[in-house]
Amino acid sequence: MRIPILSRALSLNVRLQTFQALANPIYARLWWTNWLLYVARMMELVVLSWLVLEITDSPSQVALVGVSRMLPMFLLGLVAGSLADRFSKVGILLGVQGLNLIVGCSALALLISGNMEVWHVYLAIFLTGIGWTLDFAARRSYYSELFAPAELVNAVSLDTASLTGSMMLGPLLGGSLISLVGFSGTYAVMVAMYLVGFAVILSLGRVGITRHPAPKNSIVSQVTEAVRVVRGNRTVWATFLVTVVLNFFGFPYMQMVPVIARDVLGVGEVLFGVLMSSAGMGAVIGSLVIASNKVSRQGTVYSLGASLMLAALFLFAFSQVYVISVVLLFLAGLGTSGFATMQVTIALRAVSPEMRGRAMGVIALGIGASPMGMLLVGQLAEALNTQVALALLTGNGLLVMTILRWRLPELRDRET
């Protein structure tokens, strides 16, 4: 009798440890809004990418959808980090949801009236990209106010689980809804999700908000200071470089999946959604495993996760079989979980509390490398073909990652 009881007790303990950050009521409410925001964000990418593909039949035009969404990370990343250190983080999150609602309702009106054009797509996703940049810096630096440093890995892992889970649910839901109710019906669902998220964040009010003294220097001075921190802090610098590599060489793959799904694998909207969501499934499983364990070698998990993602995507570029493609994107998702969880945790723990918003701004700047990678893979796809373009991009990324692991001991948890 003791063995089954002990087994159940251990199982319960693991579950409690996995979700321990949800005991914080503010974080719990934020976590549920994470799912709404992240899933709607992935649905937006799926809907607008497929819409542009149908209108233009051009891989490079599809790539511009992702470029438009990620360009604000490059342009405003450091500024967003400074704003997160100056103003109420909850207020910024509320403003982001308001912006999403305005853009979503406008796009829905254009779709219903039949007046949506390609430039509308680029403008809409650029505006929500601005919101995403502000949200990235404010939401993640806010976690460091809610939790002690030792508890951050669990909180960030659960956040990553919701982010990467949206990579599974968003494409699956988006692809299915396009098939069932069309583009306008899918957008109506997204607007409803933004509305619920807005209401939940509004309910936070001023509860639990920790305020630091407002910085006396200007935003320009803060941005300059953030740049100085990047170059002076070896841990932040290593984290920034890996972020740049993965966003330039790795994540642009998402813009090529619709083209590969239709033109190489020969599937429609629903199976495209399943294919895209397989990376999310791998990422969710990996994030929950990390949340259930105390990770001591964070640099190793971070860099090896990035390497696994690039290696799986390199093999995915050559796949002609749908099932194999699904498995490879699942493995890419597993790698993504190690990268995404440790990226935020390492950066937050490497700086002082008053610099954490700017640390997230630095990471946002690194993420801003993705538009250049998207433009490159789109042009290569036009000149060569989609699979060759993706293989060239991810293969070079894997080579660069190998060099970084060799040159930067922080990525191997070695003392310098």
XYZ file of C-alpha atoms in Angstrom:
416
model
C 0.000 0.000 0.000
C 2.836 2.377 0.720
C 4.287 2.262 -2.776
C 1.141 3.529 -4.607
C 0.634 6.212 -1.928
C 4.272 7.308 -2.221
C 3.994 7.309 -6.024
C 0.896 9.536 -5.910
C 2.571 11.876 -3.416
C 5.642 12.235 -5.637
C 3.455 12.827 -8.685
C 1.504 15.535 -6.830
C 4.748 17.152 -5.669
C 6.064 17.306 -9.241
C 2.811 18.901 -10.452
C 2.891 21.458 -7.637
C 6.527 22.282 -8.375
C 5.767 22.656 -12.081
C 2.999 25.225 -11.499
C 4.221 26.809 -8.242
C 4.406 30.321 -9.744
C 0.618 30.239 -10.230
C 0.253 30.499 -6.443
C 0.920 34.215 -6.957
C -2.560 35.600 -7.814
C -1.239 38.492 -9.914
C 0.982 36.194 -11.950
C -1.880 33.710 -12.326
C -4.112 36.345 -13.919
C -1.276 37.528 -16.132
C -0.594 33.944 -17.179
C -4.143 33.487 -18.434
C -3.932 36.720 -20.396
C -0.655 35.386 -21.820
C -2.546 32.535 -23.454
C -5.134 34.875 -24.961
C -2.556 37.346 -26.267
C -0.062 34.776 -27.537
C -2.644 32.539 -29.238
C -4.269 35.549 -30.930
C -0.828 36.729 -32.025
C -0.042 33.390 -33.673
C -3.485 33.294 -35.269
C -2.782 36.738 -36.713
C 0.469 35.500 -38.271
C -1.241 32.438 -39.771
C -4.237 34.369 -41.093
C -2.277 37.219 -42.642
C 0.480 34.981 -44.066
C -2.071 32.708 -45.762
C -4.058 35.732 -46.967
C -0.986 37.334 -48.571
C -0.008 33.981 -50.117
C -3.449 33.726 -51.726
C -3.379 37.332 -52.965
C 0.214 37.455 -54.274
C 1.413 33.824 -54.647
C 4.859 35.191 -53.676
C 7.158 33.757 -50.959
C 8.956 37.096 -50.601
C 5.631 38.903 -50.046
C 4.725 36.326 -47.399
C 8.109 36.903 -45.745
C 7.285 40.612 -45.535
C 4.396 39.769 -43.196
C 6.898 38.515 -40.634
C 9.264 41.396 -41.376
C 6.505 43.911 -40.670
C 5.652 42.223 -37.384
C 9.217 41.953 -36.075
C 10.630 45.257 -37.352
C 9.419 47.164 -34.230
C 11.626 44.896 -32.097
C 14.671 46.232 -33.943
C 13.504 49.845 -34.114
C 12.034 50.200 -30.620
C 13.478 47.395 -28.491
C 15.793 49.548 -26.367
C 13.200 52.326 -26.097
C 10.565 49.810 -24.934
C 12.948 48.588 -22.239
C 13.500 52.137 -21.013
C 9.754 52.800 -20.926
C 9.259 49.632 -18.869
C 11.741 50.980 -16.301
C 10.033 54.400 -16.172
C 6.298 53.658 -16.158
C 3.799 51.239 -14.654
C 4.298 47.881 -16.312
C 0.633 46.970 -15.839
C -0.334 50.262 -17.494
C 1.849 49.386 -20.488
C 0.247 45.931 -20.743
C -3.198 47.532 -20.674
C -2.222 49.963 -23.424
C -0.927 47.100 -25.566
C -4.240 45.239 -25.312
C -6.068 48.456 -26.218
C -3.887 48.850 -29.315
C -4.555 45.225 -30.297
C -8.290 45.836 -30.011
C -8.196 48.943 -32.214
C -6.072 47.264 -34.910
C -8.105 44.043 -34.759
C -11.435 45.829 -35.166
C -10.073 47.879 -38.081
C -8.744 44.786 -39.867
C -12.040 42.975 -39.258
C -13.972 45.854 -40.820
C -11.698 45.768 -43.892
C -12.109 42.001 -44.265
C -15.897 42.117 -43.930
C -16.146 44.927 -46.481
C -13.789 43.141 -48.879
C -11.361 46.088 -48.956
C -8.343 44.439 -47.325
C -5.209 44.968 -49.438
C -1.655 43.755 -48.967
C -0.439 47.092 -47.583
C -3.224 46.950 -44.981
C -1.822 43.605 -43.858
C 1.671 45.001 -43.434
C 0.438 48.080 -41.552
C -1.833 46.086 -39.215
C 0.824 43.591 -38.208
C 3.445 46.374 -37.835
C 1.189 48.168 -35.338
C 0.546 45.010 -33.310
C 4.305 44.403 -33.532
C 4.842 47.717 -31.723
C 2.489 46.469 -29.022
C 4.328 43.142 -28.821
C 7.666 44.956 -28.353
C 6.274 46.982 -25.439
C 4.609 43.889 -23.962
C 7.817 41.840 -24.181
C 9.845 44.326 -22.133
C 7.134 45.201 -19.589
C 5.665 41.741 -18.945
C 8.938 39.910 -18.439
C 10.642 42.572 -16.345
C 7.469 42.661 -14.213
C 8.067 39.018 -13.274
C 11.242 40.057 -11.453
C 9.078 42.281 -9.214
C 6.704 39.425 -8.433
C 9.296 36.720 -7.702
C 12.622 36.223 -5.969
C 15.556 35.355 -8.277
C 15.402 31.659 -7.319
C 11.738 31.504 -8.370
C 12.237 33.192 -11.738
C 13.043 30.016 -13.694
C 9.658 28.514 -12.837
C 7.755 31.726 -13.610
C 9.570 32.284 -16.907
C 9.205 28.602 -17.847
C 5.431 28.792 -17.418
C 5.383 32.019 -19.418
C 7.410 30.265 -22.123
C 4.976 27.338 -22.010
C 2.122 29.717 -22.794
C 4.153 31.487 -25.476
C 5.258 28.284 -27.138
C 1.876 26.677 -26.523
C 0.425 29.444 -28.650
C 2.695 28.182 -31.441
C 0.679 24.973 -31.219
C -2.842 26.294 -30.605
C -2.636 29.473 -32.693
C -1.809 27.859 -36.056
C -4.140 24.916 -35.392
C -7.031 27.186 -34.448
C -6.223 29.743 -37.137
C -5.926 27.208 -39.949
C -9.141 25.431 -38.912
C -11.114 28.679 -38.573
C -9.961 29.929 -41.978
C -11.349 26.723 -43.458
C -14.623 26.941 -41.474
C -15.521 30.640 -41.233
C -13.042 32.423 -43.495
C -10.596 35.225 -42.725
C -13.164 37.625 -41.261
C -14.638 35.004 -38.926
C -11.165 34.132 -37.669
C -10.419 37.797 -37.002
C -13.679 38.126 -35.064
C -12.462 35.369 -32.714
C -9.142 37.193 -32.272
C -10.893 40.457 -31.380
C -12.948 38.616 -28.746
C -9.732 37.236 -27.231
C -8.179 40.710 -27.106
C -11.301 42.030 -25.375
C -11.200 39.364 -22.651
C -7.455 39.952 -22.136
C -8.053 43.692 -21.792
C -10.710 43.076 -19.123
C -8.463 40.723 -17.111
C -5.502 43.133 -17.083
C -7.848 45.991 -16.184
C -8.949 43.954 -13.146
C -5.368 44.017 -11.792
C -5.675 47.709 -10.978
C -2.820 48.771 -8.708
C -2.712 45.566 -6.673
C 0.752 44.178 -6.070
C 2.596 46.738 -8.163
C 6.105 47.369 -6.898
C 7.345 50.841 -7.774
C 10.984 51.776 -8.118
C 12.064 55.432 -8.072
C 11.561 56.935 -11.525
C 14.872 57.372 -13.360
C 16.012 60.996 -13.422
C 17.904 60.730 -16.687
C 16.279 60.904 -20.116
C 15.210 57.971 -22.260
C 18.177 58.659 -24.558
C 20.523 58.396 -21.576
C 18.837 55.198 -20.467
C 19.217 53.673 -23.920
C 22.903 54.648 -23.951
C 23.309 53.037 -20.536
C 21.624 49.852 -21.793
C 24.111 49.657 -24.674
C 26.947 50.072 -22.174
C 25.557 47.237 -20.058
C 25.403 44.929 -23.069
C 29.065 45.437 -23.849
C 30.233 45.410 -20.231
C 28.261 42.416 -18.938
C 29.603 39.232 -20.544
C 26.524 37.218 -19.598
C 24.114 39.703 -21.169
C 26.401 40.006 -24.200
C 26.441 36.224 -24.746
C 22.658 36.074 -24.331
C 22.232 38.921 -26.810
C 24.462 37.271 -29.436
C 22.612 33.944 -29.308
C 19.314 35.840 -29.544
C 20.548 37.592 -32.690
C 21.749 34.333 -34.247
C 18.542 32.425 -33.626
C 16.304 35.264 -34.772
C 18.319 35.890 -37.934
C 19.005 32.285 -38.950
C 16.249 30.313 -37.184
C 12.883 31.922 -36.588
C 12.395 33.182 -40.178
C 11.477 29.556 -40.924
C 7.939 30.386 -39.774
C 7.375 32.535 -42.861
C 8.373 29.659 -45.131
C 6.154 27.009 -43.550
C 2.990 28.144 -45.443
C 4.883 27.923 -48.744
C 6.407 24.514 -47.933
C 3.047 23.204 -46.687
C 1.250 24.165 -49.893
C 3.900 23.766 -52.586
C 6.149 20.971 -51.263
C 3.961 18.871 -48.965
C 0.737 19.561 -50.887
C -1.578 20.221 -47.917
C -4.323 22.771 -47.258
C -5.166 25.145 -44.427
C -5.986 22.562 -41.749
C -2.892 20.361 -42.186
C -0.786 23.504 -42.514
C -2.108 24.517 -39.090
C -1.215 21.086 -37.685
C 2.285 21.310 -39.191
C 2.874 24.766 -37.755
C 1.518 23.713 -34.357
C 3.876 20.731 -34.039
C 6.724 23.096 -33.108
C 4.475 24.536 -30.412
C 3.746 21.075 -29.038
C 7.454 20.339 -28.672
C 8.065 23.731 -27.088
C 5.264 23.305 -24.526
C 6.528 19.892 -23.446
C 10.090 21.189 -23.152
C 8.986 24.261 -21.169
C 6.992 22.178 -18.687
C 9.936 19.815 -18.191
C 12.168 22.817 -17.411
C 9.519 24.253 -15.053
C 9.468 20.942 -13.168
C 13.212 20.958 -12.507
C 15.805 23.230 -10.985
C 18.126 24.061 -13.873
C 21.653 24.840 -12.698
C 23.441 24.862 -16.086
C 21.340 27.596 -17.630
C 23.867 28.678 -20.266
C 24.221 25.105 -21.493
C 20.460 24.580 -21.771
C 20.179 27.937 -23.535
C 22.853 27.340 -26.171
C 22.126 23.648 -26.782
C 18.418 24.427 -27.124
C 19.263 26.973 -29.824
C 21.530 24.460 -31.573
C 18.865 21.720 -31.503
C 16.319 24.080 -33.028
C 18.642 25.031 -35.893
C 19.661 21.425 -36.564
C 16.021 20.240 -36.714
C 15.079 23.110 -39.041
C 18.032 22.307 -41.315
C 16.726 18.743 -41.712
C 13.140 20.018 -42.092
C 14.266 22.007 -45.133
C 15.017 18.743 -46.987
C 11.878 16.820 -45.958
C 9.382 15.813 -48.646
C 7.178 13.748 -46.309
C 4.496 15.404 -44.188
C 4.856 13.154 -41.109
C 8.646 13.568 -41.047
C 8.203 17.328 -41.338
C 5.855 17.297 -38.337
C 8.386 15.331 -36.245
C 11.255 17.643 -37.185
C 9.277 20.766 -36.274
C 8.375 19.065 -32.969
C 12.123 18.662 -32.265
C 12.699 22.282 -33.258
C 10.070 23.212 -30.669
C 11.896 21.257 -27.967
C 15.011 23.272 -28.735
C 13.017 26.500 -28.702
C 11.850 25.833 -25.136
C 15.403 25.652 -23.778
C 16.397 28.781 -25.665
C 13.322 30.890 -24.845
C 13.120 30.007 -21.144
C 16.770 30.597 -20.354
C 17.009 33.695 -22.554
C 14.762 35.716 -20.240
C 15.952 34.123 -16.981
C 19.660 34.654 -17.671
C 19.184 38.279 -18.748
C 17.001 39.209 -15.765
C 19.353 37.651 -13.222
C 22.454 39.251 -14.733
C 21.462 42.881 -14.007
C 20.258 44.995 -11.076
C 16.486 45.454 -10.496
C 16.375 48.993 -11.907
C 17.955 47.736 -15.177
C 15.664 44.772 -15.841
C 13.327 46.570 -18.211
C 16.329 47.689 -20.251
C 17.756 44.150 -20.137
C 14.552 42.974 -21.781
C 14.903 45.848 -24.225
C 18.343 44.536 -25.178
C 16.858 41.087 -25.794
C 14.087 42.711 -27.843
C 16.780 44.408 -29.934
C 18.335 40.983 -30.567
C 14.945 39.611 -31.579
C 14.792 42.534 -34.004
C 17.367 40.728 -36.160
C 14.584 38.480 -37.462
C 13.255 40.925 -40.122
C 16.647 40.852 -41.856
C 16.623 37.052 -41.790
C 13.072 37.009 -43.138
C 13.976 39.347 -45.993
C 17.004 37.209 -46.819
C 15.142 33.887 -46.804
C 12.311 35.413 -48.843
C 14.696 36.664 -51.529
C 16.601 33.369 -51.569
C 13.299 31.509 -51.940
C 12.407 33.629 -54.966
C 15.856 33.204 -56.556
C 16.382 29.499 -55.747
C 13.526 27.684 -54.025
C 12.007 27.671 -50.559
C 13.703 24.521 -49.277
C 17.182 25.490 -50.476
C 16.737 28.963 -48.975
C 15.772 27.543 -45.583
C 18.620 25.002 -45.646
C 21.191 27.724 -46.411
C 19.899 29.970 -43.648
C 19.643 27.373 -40.870
C 22.841 25.561 -41.877
C 24.859 28.748 -41.547
C 23.080 29.494 -38.276
C 24.114 26.131 -36.844
C 27.725 26.837 -37.828
C 27.669 30.262 -36.149
C 26.082 28.770 -33.003
C 28.858 26.172 -32.802
C 31.476 28.930 -32.980
C 29.714 30.960 -30.269
C 29.596 27.962 -27.912
C 33.310 27.473 -28.464
C 34.269 31.144 -28.001
C 31.913 32.138 -25.147
C 32.426 30.091 -21.943
C 29.185 31.562 -20.492
C 27.280 29.384 -22.962
C 28.917 26.309 -21.461
C 28.580 27.498 -17.823
C 32.329 27.868 -17.520
C 34.013 30.545 -15.421
C 35.881 33.178 -17.441
